Short mmCIF file of C-alpha atoms and ligand atoms in Angstrom, two decimals:
data_model
loop_
_atom_site.label_atom_id
_atom_site.label_comp_id
_atom_site.label_asym_id
_atom_site.label_seq_id
_atom_site.Cartn_x
_atom_site.Cartn_y
_atom_site.Cartn_z
CA MET A 1 -9.35 172.99 -18.42
CA GLU A 2 -6.72 172.96 -15.69
CA ARG A 3 -3.13 172.93 -16.95
CA GLU A 4 -0.57 170.76 -15.22
CA ILE A 5 2.38 172.09 -13.20
CA ALA A 6 5.49 171.44 -15.31
CA TRP A 7 7.63 170.53 -12.29
CA LYS A 8 5.56 167.38 -11.64
CA SER A 9 6.52 165.86 -14.99
CA TYR A 10 10.29 166.26 -14.63
CA THR A 11 12.63 163.32 -14.35
CA LYS A 12 15.91 163.69 -12.50
CA LYS A 13 17.67 164.29 -15.82
CA THR A 14 15.19 166.98 -16.89
CA LEU A 15 15.50 168.68 -13.51
CA GLY A 16 19.24 168.84 -14.07
CA GLU A 17 18.66 170.56 -17.44
CA VAL A 18 16.17 173.00 -15.88
CA MET A 19 18.66 173.99 -13.21
CA SER A 20 21.68 174.30 -15.50
CA LEU A 21 19.73 176.43 -17.99
CA ALA A 22 18.76 178.67 -15.06
CA GLU A 23 22.44 179.06 -14.09
CA ARG A 24 23.36 180.17 -17.61
CA TYR A 25 20.39 182.53 -17.69
CA LYS A 26 21.34 184.13 -14.35
CA ASP A 27 24.81 184.84 -15.73
CA TYR A 28 23.30 186.43 -18.85
CA LEU A 29 20.84 188.50 -16.82
CA SER A 30 23.49 189.70 -14.37
CA ALA A 31 25.80 190.70 -17.23
CA GLY A 32 23.06 192.25 -19.35
CA LYS A 33 21.43 195.09 -17.47
CA THR A 34 21.00 197.38 -20.46
CA GLU A 35 20.00 196.71 -24.06
CA ARG A 36 23.60 197.40 -25.12
CA GLU A 37 25.00 194.90 -22.61
CA CYS A 38 22.43 192.30 -23.69
CA VAL A 39 23.57 192.73 -27.31
CA CYS A 40 27.24 192.44 -26.28
CA GLU A 41 26.59 189.20 -24.43
CA ALA A 42 24.46 187.86 -27.30
CA VAL A 43 27.24 188.62 -29.83
CA LYS A 44 29.79 186.76 -27.66
CA LEU A 45 27.48 183.74 -27.43
CA ALA A 46 26.61 183.86 -31.13
CA GLU A 47 30.26 183.91 -32.20
CA LYS A 48 31.01 181.07 -29.83
CA ASN A 49 28.22 179.13 -31.53
CA GLY A 50 29.46 179.67 -35.08
CA TYR A 51 27.48 182.76 -36.13
CA CYS A 52 29.19 185.32 -38.38
CA CYS A 53 28.62 189.04 -38.68
CA ILE A 54 26.18 189.67 -41.53
CA TYR A 55 27.91 192.89 -42.61
CA LYS A 56 30.94 190.86 -43.73
CA ALA A 57 28.78 188.71 -46.02
CA ILE A 58 27.04 191.80 -47.39
CA GLU A 59 30.33 193.60 -48.00
CA GLU A 60 31.79 190.63 -49.83
CA GLY A 61 28.52 189.91 -51.66
CA ARG A 62 28.99 186.31 -50.59
CA PRO A 63 26.21 183.95 -51.78
CA LEU A 64 24.34 182.25 -48.94
CA ASN A 65 24.40 178.57 -48.20
CA ALA A 66 21.71 176.66 -46.38
CA GLY A 67 22.85 176.15 -42.81
CA ASP A 68 24.80 179.44 -42.67
CA ARG A 69 24.49 181.30 -39.38
CA PHE A 70 24.56 185.08 -39.22
CA TYR A 71 23.97 187.83 -36.72
CA LEU A 72 23.12 191.46 -37.33
CA ASN A 73 24.16 193.85 -34.57
CA TYR A 74 22.17 197.03 -35.15
CA MET A 75 23.58 200.14 -33.47
CA GLY A 76 24.66 197.95 -30.58
CA LYS A 77 21.11 198.01 -29.23
CA CYS A 78 19.34 195.23 -31.05
CA ILE A 79 20.45 192.01 -32.65
CA VAL A 80 18.95 189.55 -35.12
CA LEU A 81 20.24 185.98 -35.55
CA PHE A 82 19.59 183.90 -38.66
CA ILE A 83 19.98 180.26 -39.60
CA ILE A 84 19.55 180.02 -43.36
CA GLY A 85 17.06 177.27 -44.26
CA LYS A 86 16.79 174.88 -47.20
CA GLN A 87 13.74 176.62 -48.69
CA PRO A 88 13.91 180.01 -50.41
CA PHE A 89 13.14 183.07 -48.29
CA GLU A 90 10.02 183.69 -50.34
CA LYS A 91 8.35 180.70 -48.63
CA GLY A 92 8.56 182.50 -45.31
CA MET A 93 10.63 182.25 -42.14
CA ASN A 94 10.03 181.04 -38.62
CA ILE A 95 10.64 184.00 -36.33
CA ILE A 96 11.04 184.28 -32.58
CA GLY A 97 11.27 187.83 -31.25
CA ALA A 98 11.73 189.39 -27.81
CA HIS A 99 12.81 192.76 -26.42
CA ILE A 100 15.89 193.50 -24.36
CA ASP A 101 15.10 196.96 -22.99
CA SER A 102 13.69 197.09 -19.46
CA PRO A 103 12.18 199.81 -17.25
CA ARG A 104 14.84 201.92 -15.56
CA LEU A 105 15.92 205.49 -14.79
CA ASP A 106 17.87 207.31 -17.51
CA ILE A 107 20.34 210.04 -16.53
CA LYS A 108 19.31 213.38 -18.02
CA GLN A 109 21.53 215.27 -20.47
CA ASN A 110 22.33 218.00 -17.94
CA PRO A 111 22.04 216.01 -14.74
CA VAL A 112 24.49 217.19 -12.09
CA TYR A 113 23.42 219.51 -9.29
CA GLU A 114 24.22 220.16 -5.65
CA SER A 115 21.62 220.77 -2.99
CA ASP A 116 22.56 221.55 0.62
CA GLY A 117 25.80 219.63 0.44
CA LEU A 118 24.55 216.56 -1.47
CA VAL A 119 25.41 215.98 -5.13
CA TYR A 120 22.69 214.52 -7.33
CA MET A 121 22.23 213.26 -10.86
CA ASP A 122 18.80 213.99 -12.27
CA THR A 123 16.94 211.20 -14.06
CA HIS A 124 14.01 210.69 -16.41
CA TYR A 125 12.38 207.30 -15.96
CA TYR A 126 12.06 204.92 -18.93
CA GLY A 127 9.05 202.62 -19.28
CA GLY A 128 6.25 201.95 -16.84
CA ILE A 129 7.50 202.07 -13.27
CA LYS A 130 6.01 202.56 -9.82
CA SER A 131 8.36 205.30 -8.70
CA PHE A 132 8.07 204.45 -5.00
CA GLN A 133 9.75 201.09 -5.71
CA TRP A 134 12.98 202.77 -6.81
CA VAL A 135 13.86 204.62 -3.60
CA ALA A 136 16.08 203.42 -0.74
CA LEU A 137 17.76 200.55 -2.58
CA PRO A 138 21.27 200.19 -4.02
CA LEU A 139 21.46 201.35 -7.62
CA ALA A 140 24.13 200.91 -10.29
CA LEU A 141 25.03 203.08 -13.26
CA HIS A 142 25.49 201.41 -16.66
CA GLY A 143 25.95 202.87 -20.10
CA VAL A 144 28.12 204.80 -22.48
CA VAL A 145 29.53 208.30 -22.78
CA VAL A 146 30.47 209.22 -26.34
CA LYS A 147 33.02 211.99 -26.69
CA LYS A 148 33.24 214.50 -29.52
CA ASP A 149 36.18 212.62 -31.05
CA GLY A 150 33.85 209.62 -31.45
CA SER A 151 35.49 207.53 -28.73
CA THR A 152 33.21 205.73 -26.30
CA VAL A 153 33.65 205.39 -22.55
CA THR A 154 31.84 202.36 -21.13
CA VAL A 155 30.45 202.92 -17.65
CA ASN A 156 29.54 200.16 -15.20
CA VAL A 157 29.60 201.23 -11.55
CA GLY A 158 27.90 199.43 -8.68
CA GLU A 159 28.12 195.76 -9.60
CA ASN A 160 31.47 194.72 -8.13
CA ASP A 161 31.68 194.30 -4.36
CA SER A 162 34.38 196.97 -4.28
CA ASP A 163 32.31 199.47 -6.31
CA PRO A 164 30.35 202.30 -4.76
CA VAL A 165 26.59 202.30 -5.40
CA PHE A 166 24.01 205.08 -5.65
CA CYS A 167 20.55 205.58 -4.19
CA ILE A 168 17.46 207.73 -4.05
CA SER A 169 16.49 208.75 -0.53
CA ASP A 170 13.04 208.41 1.04
CA ILE A 171 11.49 210.25 3.98
CA LEU A 172 11.59 208.46 7.34
CA PRO A 173 8.17 207.16 8.51
CA HIS A 174 8.37 209.42 11.57
CA LEU A 175 8.17 212.46 9.28
CA GLY A 176 6.26 210.84 6.45
CA GLN A 177 2.72 211.77 7.42
CA ASP A 178 2.17 214.10 4.48
CA GLN A 179 3.65 211.55 2.09
CA ALA A 180 1.45 208.78 3.53
CA LYS A 181 -1.67 210.75 2.59
CA ARG A 182 -0.75 210.79 -1.12
CA SER A 183 -2.01 208.19 -3.59
CA ALA A 184 0.50 205.51 -4.57
CA ALA A 185 1.04 207.15 -7.98
CA ASP A 186 2.06 210.40 -6.26
CA VAL A 187 4.08 209.07 -3.32
CA ILE A 188 7.31 209.85 -5.16
CA ASP A 189 7.17 212.51 -7.84
CA GLY A 190 8.82 211.47 -11.12
CA GLU A 191 11.02 214.55 -10.98
CA ALA A 192 12.20 213.55 -7.49
CA LEU A 193 13.86 210.34 -8.73
CA ASP A 194 17.38 211.76 -8.53
CA ILE A 195 20.31 209.64 -7.42
CA ILE A 196 22.76 210.75 -4.76
CA VAL A 197 26.31 210.59 -6.16
CA GLY A 198 28.50 212.40 -3.61
CA HIS A 199 28.87 214.85 -0.78
CA GLN A 200 32.53 215.41 0.13
CA PRO A 201 33.66 218.93 -0.80
CA LEU A 202 36.83 219.48 -2.80
CA LYS A 203 39.43 221.30 -0.70
CA GLY A 204 39.96 224.91 -1.70
CA GLU A 205 36.67 225.21 -3.62
CA GLU A 206 34.14 227.73 -2.33
CA LYS A 207 31.05 227.22 -4.51
CA GLU A 208 29.60 223.76 -5.29
CA ALA A 209 32.70 222.13 -3.83
CA ALA A 210 31.08 218.68 -3.64
CA ILE A 211 30.16 218.78 -7.33
CA ALA A 212 33.72 219.82 -8.14
CA ASN A 213 34.97 216.78 -6.25
CA VAL A 214 32.61 214.33 -7.99
CA LEU A 215 33.46 215.72 -11.43
CA LYS A 216 37.18 215.58 -10.65
CA LEU A 217 36.86 211.91 -9.65
CA ILE A 218 34.87 211.12 -12.79
CA THR A 219 37.47 212.76 -15.02
CA GLU A 220 40.32 210.95 -13.27
CA LYS A 221 38.64 207.55 -13.35
CA TYR A 222 36.77 207.62 -16.66
CA GLY A 223 38.38 210.39 -18.65
CA PHE A 224 35.26 212.37 -19.53
CA GLU A 225 33.99 215.83 -18.60
CA GLU A 226 30.59 217.04 -17.45
CA GLU A 227 29.97 218.41 -20.94
CA ASP A 228 30.37 214.88 -22.39
CA LEU A 229 27.19 213.88 -20.56
CA LEU A 230 25.37 215.71 -23.36
CA SER A 231 26.16 212.70 -25.56
CA ALA A 232 25.76 209.91 -23.04
CA GLU A 233 23.29 207.10 -22.41
CA LEU A 234 23.59 206.24 -18.74
CA GLU A 235 20.99 203.97 -17.19
CA VAL A 236 20.29 203.61 -13.48
CA VAL A 237 19.39 200.02 -12.62
CA PRO A 238 19.14 197.97 -9.41
CA ALA A 239 22.63 196.97 -8.25
CA GLY A 240 23.42 193.29 -7.79
CA LYS A 241 23.10 189.91 -9.43
CA ALA A 242 20.14 187.71 -10.24
CA ARG A 243 19.61 185.23 -7.38
CA ASP A 244 17.82 181.96 -6.70
CA LEU A 245 14.55 182.53 -4.89
CA GLY A 246 13.12 180.14 -2.31
CA PHE A 247 14.53 177.30 -0.17
CA ASP A 248 13.93 175.00 -3.12
CA ARG A 249 15.72 177.37 -5.54
CA SER A 250 12.81 176.95 -7.94
CA MET A 251 12.57 180.62 -8.90
CA ILE A 252 14.85 183.50 -9.87
CA LEU A 253 14.72 187.02 -8.48
CA GLY A 254 16.29 189.36 -11.00
CA TYR A 255 16.19 192.74 -12.66
CA GLY A 256 14.81 192.79 -16.22
CA HIS A 257 13.18 189.35 -16.63
CA ASP A 258 10.82 191.45 -18.80
CA ASP A 259 11.88 190.58 -21.38
CA ARG A 260 15.37 189.18 -21.10
CA VAL A 261 14.03 185.83 -19.90
CA CYS A 262 12.36 185.30 -23.29
CA ALA A 263 15.37 186.80 -25.07
CA TYR A 264 17.69 184.31 -23.40
CA ALA A 265 15.34 181.37 -23.97
CA GLN A 266 15.39 182.34 -27.67
CA LEU A 267 19.19 182.43 -27.75
CA GLU A 268 19.40 178.98 -26.16
CA ALA A 269 16.83 177.71 -28.65
CA MET A 270 18.88 179.07 -31.57
CA PHE A 271 22.13 177.57 -30.31
CA SER A 272 20.53 174.18 -29.71
CA ILE A 273 19.46 173.87 -33.35
CA LYS A 274 21.93 171.63 -35.16
CA GLY A 275 22.24 171.24 -38.91
CA THR A 276 20.03 172.97 -41.47
CA PRO A 277 16.35 173.76 -40.82
CA GLU A 278 13.70 173.59 -43.59
CA LYS A 279 12.80 177.26 -43.34
CA THR A 280 15.10 180.11 -42.40
CA VAL A 281 14.96 180.68 -38.65
CA CYS A 282 15.24 184.14 -37.27
CA CYS A 283 15.68 185.38 -33.71
CA ILE A 284 15.03 189.08 -33.03
CA LEU A 285 16.15 190.83 -29.84
CA THR A 286 14.81 194.35 -30.18
CA ASP A 287 15.00 197.61 -28.25
CA LYS A 288 12.51 200.30 -27.11
CA GLU A 289 9.50 198.02 -26.57
CA GLU A 290 8.88 199.56 -23.17
CA ILE A 291 8.32 202.99 -24.71
CA GLY A 292 6.28 201.95 -27.73
CA SER A 293 8.85 200.26 -30.04
CA VAL A 294 9.87 203.67 -31.37
CA GLY A 295 13.21 204.95 -32.69
CA ALA A 296 15.75 203.45 -35.08
CA THR A 297 16.26 200.37 -32.88
CA GLY A 298 12.60 199.76 -32.00
CA MET A 299 10.50 197.11 -33.75
CA ARG A 300 8.65 199.78 -35.73
CA ALA A 301 11.92 200.73 -37.47
CA ARG A 302 12.94 199.01 -40.68
CA TYR A 303 16.21 197.42 -39.58
CA PHE A 304 14.68 193.95 -39.60
CA GLU A 305 13.02 194.30 -42.99
CA ASN A 306 16.23 195.81 -44.42
CA ALA A 307 18.26 192.86 -43.13
CA ILE A 308 15.90 190.38 -44.80
CA ALA A 309 16.18 192.34 -48.07
CA GLU A 310 19.98 192.15 -47.86
CA LEU A 311 19.94 188.42 -47.20
CA MET A 312 17.46 187.78 -50.00
CA HIS A 313 19.68 189.77 -52.35
CA LEU A 314 22.65 187.57 -51.42
CA ASN A 315 20.42 184.57 -52.01
CA GLY A 316 19.51 185.74 -55.51
CA GLU A 317 15.94 186.56 -54.47
CA ASP A 318 15.68 190.19 -55.46
CA GLY A 319 12.67 192.44 -55.68
CA ASP A 320 10.05 193.99 -53.44
CA LEU A 321 7.37 191.40 -54.19
CA LYS A 322 9.56 188.52 -53.04
CA LEU A 323 10.43 190.40 -49.86
CA ARG A 324 6.75 191.02 -49.18
CA ARG A 325 5.95 187.36 -49.79
CA CYS A 326 8.73 186.32 -47.44
CA LEU A 327 7.39 188.50 -44.63
CA GLY A 328 3.75 187.65 -45.30
CA ASN A 329 4.47 183.91 -45.38
CA SER A 330 6.40 183.98 -42.11
CA SER A 331 5.19 182.77 -38.72
CA MET A 332 6.22 184.40 -35.50
CA LEU A 333 6.21 183.92 -31.78
CA SER A 334 6.32 187.33 -30.12
CA CYS A 335 8.11 186.18 -27.01
CA ASP A 336 7.24 188.43 -24.11
CA VAL A 337 6.49 187.95 -20.45
CA SER A 338 2.98 187.64 -19.07
CA ALA A 339 1.55 188.74 -15.74
CA GLY A 340 1.88 185.80 -13.36
CA PHE A 341 -1.13 185.09 -11.14
CA ASP A 342 -0.30 186.55 -7.74
CA PRO A 343 -2.28 185.14 -4.80
CA ALA A 344 -1.56 188.35 -2.89
CA TYR A 345 -3.39 190.34 -5.59
CA ALA A 346 -5.88 187.71 -6.76
CA GLY A 347 -8.52 190.38 -7.41
CA ALA A 348 -6.65 191.71 -10.43
CA PHE A 349 -6.91 188.38 -12.27
CA GLU A 350 -9.57 186.11 -13.72
CA LYS A 351 -8.27 182.80 -12.52
CA LYS A 352 -9.39 180.54 -15.40
CA ASN A 353 -7.50 182.77 -17.81
CA ALA A 354 -4.43 183.67 -15.80
CA ALA A 355 -0.80 182.57 -16.19
CA PHE A 356 0.58 180.60 -13.25
CA LEU A 357 4.20 180.24 -12.27
CA GLY A 358 5.38 176.75 -13.15
CA LYS A 359 2.69 175.87 -15.70
CA GLY A 360 4.99 176.38 -18.66
CA VAL A 361 5.23 178.82 -21.56
CA CYS A 362 2.19 181.08 -21.67
CA PHE A 363 0.35 181.87 -24.93
CA ASN A 364 -1.53 185.16 -25.03
CA LYS A 365 -3.88 185.06 -28.02
CA PHE A 366 -4.37 188.76 -27.46
CA THR A 367 -3.13 191.50 -25.16
CA GLY A 368 -4.31 195.13 -25.22
CA SER A 369 -6.70 196.90 -22.88
CA ARG A 370 -10.36 198.01 -22.68
CA GLY A 371 -11.86 195.53 -25.14
CA LYS A 372 -8.55 194.22 -26.59
CA GLY A 373 -7.66 197.75 -27.71
CA GLY A 374 -4.26 197.94 -29.40
CA SER A 375 -3.81 194.19 -29.38
CA ASN A 376 -2.68 191.67 -31.98
CA ASP A 377 -5.46 189.11 -31.75
CA ALA A 378 -3.91 185.98 -33.23
CA ASN A 379 -5.96 183.76 -35.56
CA ALA A 380 -7.59 180.60 -34.20
CA GLU A 381 -6.02 178.67 -37.08
CA PHE A 382 -2.54 179.79 -36.03
CA MET A 383 -3.19 179.04 -32.35
CA ALA A 384 -4.27 175.55 -33.40
CA ARG A 385 -0.96 175.07 -35.25
CA CYS A 386 0.95 176.25 -32.19
CA ARG A 387 -0.97 173.85 -29.93
CA LYS A 388 -0.06 170.98 -32.25
CA ILE A 389 3.63 171.95 -32.29
CA MET A 390 3.72 172.27 -28.49
CA ASP A 391 1.93 168.97 -27.87
CA GLU A 392 4.07 167.07 -30.35
CA GLY A 393 7.20 168.57 -28.83
CA LYS A 394 5.96 167.73 -25.32
CA VAL A 395 6.13 171.38 -24.27
CA LYS A 396 4.13 172.39 -21.20
CA PHE A 397 2.06 175.43 -22.11
CA GLN A 398 -0.79 177.48 -20.71
CA THR A 399 -2.96 180.27 -22.08
CA ALA A 400 -3.82 183.56 -20.41
CA GLU A 401 -5.07 187.10 -20.64
CA LEU A 402 -3.30 190.02 -19.03
CA GLY A 403 -5.53 190.36 -15.96
CA LYS A 404 -9.26 190.85 -15.61
CA VAL A 405 -11.38 192.58 -18.25
CA ASN A 406 -11.09 196.37 -17.76
CA GLN A 407 -8.36 195.99 -15.12
CA GLY A 408 -5.72 197.49 -17.39
CA GLY A 409 -3.56 195.85 -20.03
CA GLY A 410 -0.46 196.16 -22.11
CA GLY A 411 1.14 195.54 -25.47
CA THR A 412 4.11 193.80 -27.08
CA ILE A 413 5.82 193.82 -30.47
CA ALA A 414 3.29 191.32 -31.89
CA TYR A 415 1.00 193.82 -33.63
CA ILE A 416 3.96 195.47 -35.41
CA CYS A 417 5.20 192.29 -37.11
CA ALA A 418 1.60 191.37 -37.88
CA LEU A 419 1.48 194.48 -40.10
CA TYR A 420 3.40 192.44 -42.71
CA GLY A 421 0.51 190.00 -42.81
CA MET A 422 2.35 187.24 -41.00
CA ASN A 423 0.82 185.10 -38.28
CA VAL A 424 2.01 186.26 -34.85
CA ILE A 425 1.11 185.19 -31.34
CA ASP A 426 2.46 186.25 -27.95
CA SER A 427 4.09 183.57 -25.84
CA GLY A 428 6.37 183.87 -22.86
CA VAL A 429 7.17 183.47 -19.20
CA ALA A 430 4.86 184.40 -16.33
CA VAL A 431 6.39 187.04 -14.06
CA LEU A 432 5.54 188.24 -10.55
CA SER A 433 6.17 191.91 -9.68
CA MET A 434 6.62 192.75 -13.37
CA HIS A 435 8.37 196.11 -13.92
CA ALA A 436 9.54 196.24 -10.29
CA PRO A 437 13.29 196.58 -9.66
CA TRP A 438 13.36 192.86 -8.83
CA GLU A 439 11.03 190.53 -10.70
CA VAL A 440 10.26 186.83 -10.13
CA ILE A 441 10.07 183.91 -12.57
CA SER A 442 9.92 180.12 -12.25
CA LYS A 443 12.84 178.13 -13.63
CA ALA A 444 10.36 175.63 -15.07
CA ASP A 445 8.78 178.33 -17.24
CA LEU A 446 12.18 179.42 -18.53
CA TYR A 447 12.88 175.82 -19.53
CA GLU A 448 9.50 175.25 -21.18
CA SER A 449 9.84 178.54 -23.08
CA TYR A 450 13.23 177.51 -24.40
CA LYS A 451 11.70 174.21 -25.56
CA ALA A 452 8.71 176.00 -27.08
CA TYR A 453 10.89 178.41 -29.06
CA LYS A 454 13.07 175.62 -30.40
CA GLU A 455 10.08 173.52 -31.50
CA PHE A 456 8.46 176.53 -33.14
CA ALA A 457 11.66 177.59 -34.89
CA LEU A 458 11.99 174.16 -36.49
CA LYS A 459 8.36 173.19 -37.11
CA ALA A 460 6.16 176.23 -37.67
MN1 MN B 501 7.76 192.95 -22.20
MN1 MN B 502 7.33 195.51 -20.00
#
């Protein structure tokens, strides 16, 4: 059961669409390097495409109309888009959901220290990373500092050509013999992932003069003090834009394809839907997936369910039973990336059941590890429906598992939404070097995923 390479089927016109979608995606990815930035960009796009803030409708108690478009921006870290359908909510919705947090290094609450003339900021990594991949490359600092008066300072340093960048040093090979003996997991200690942020001493200062200089510059430029870092969320990410990869420009090298590639494909799918769908369509971009979907903005929180309850109330569909029916009758694509088959590491995969770059959107019936542990194992009946929708919509798709049996594994948000009793299946883009500072995807898979999400949103 070989699946065809999507590229082979493209006409000149389709190729043009593939490439222009990739351009828009690269812009989104380069602008959205944190969950907050991804939400900001999504809000801009949503408003441009006729979506209104849901809180306004709730405040006014405005009755819903079929065809209405809303977005819910939750704490600036996750966003849900809705297109109200012709049928009542109780009949269920068609949901596409992805996550917009990506592995990175978070600045600690009390981060600044000086050591032998170099000033550092201490970090605590977020999500699953190989720490040795994060040394000796240019890093940028993105995030917010919230002051006691409630005002927010937005930080974005390292992306403009004129900006400084930061880095974590590594030992030179000449002196790296002890390091070379360590196992890959221990090459760089997690506590050693501290970024260098300065070294020029402030004139007239005796003790920690370089720190004094860095803090003075920060106060002058951004207007916050060291103490304000107690209430900050600063994320260290690879500096630089997403780029075309390969002479043929068929791929994209970028930070955070996991899972912003699916998130962006979902947004494009939403904006391409014209008129009024049968069922209400819902696009979730959630936070905290990389650390277990925890916290108020993770998929395990109730923000999504609460939003549905609010909308159903505005639609005259009150009551817990109706809400439960709505969720239970819904169908969902959990849109998350899959491990792309990598010829350089072929031994980690089982080739018949691996996702290949360029073979289209990848369905993972299950994820998990060690005997599907922790996975949402989608129903055969639902997979059959998805196959039908994909084939009728002429979407190139493939199916895969995450690597060989007992090789490892992973999870997504699928099992959380399945708790409501809805049908959920994972589907997304194959990625090389997943969770590395720079990940690789095929533009064809981005395009096929966009098509898949649109077909599902309208026809599930
Ligand atoms: Mn993911
Ligand atoms: Mn991930």
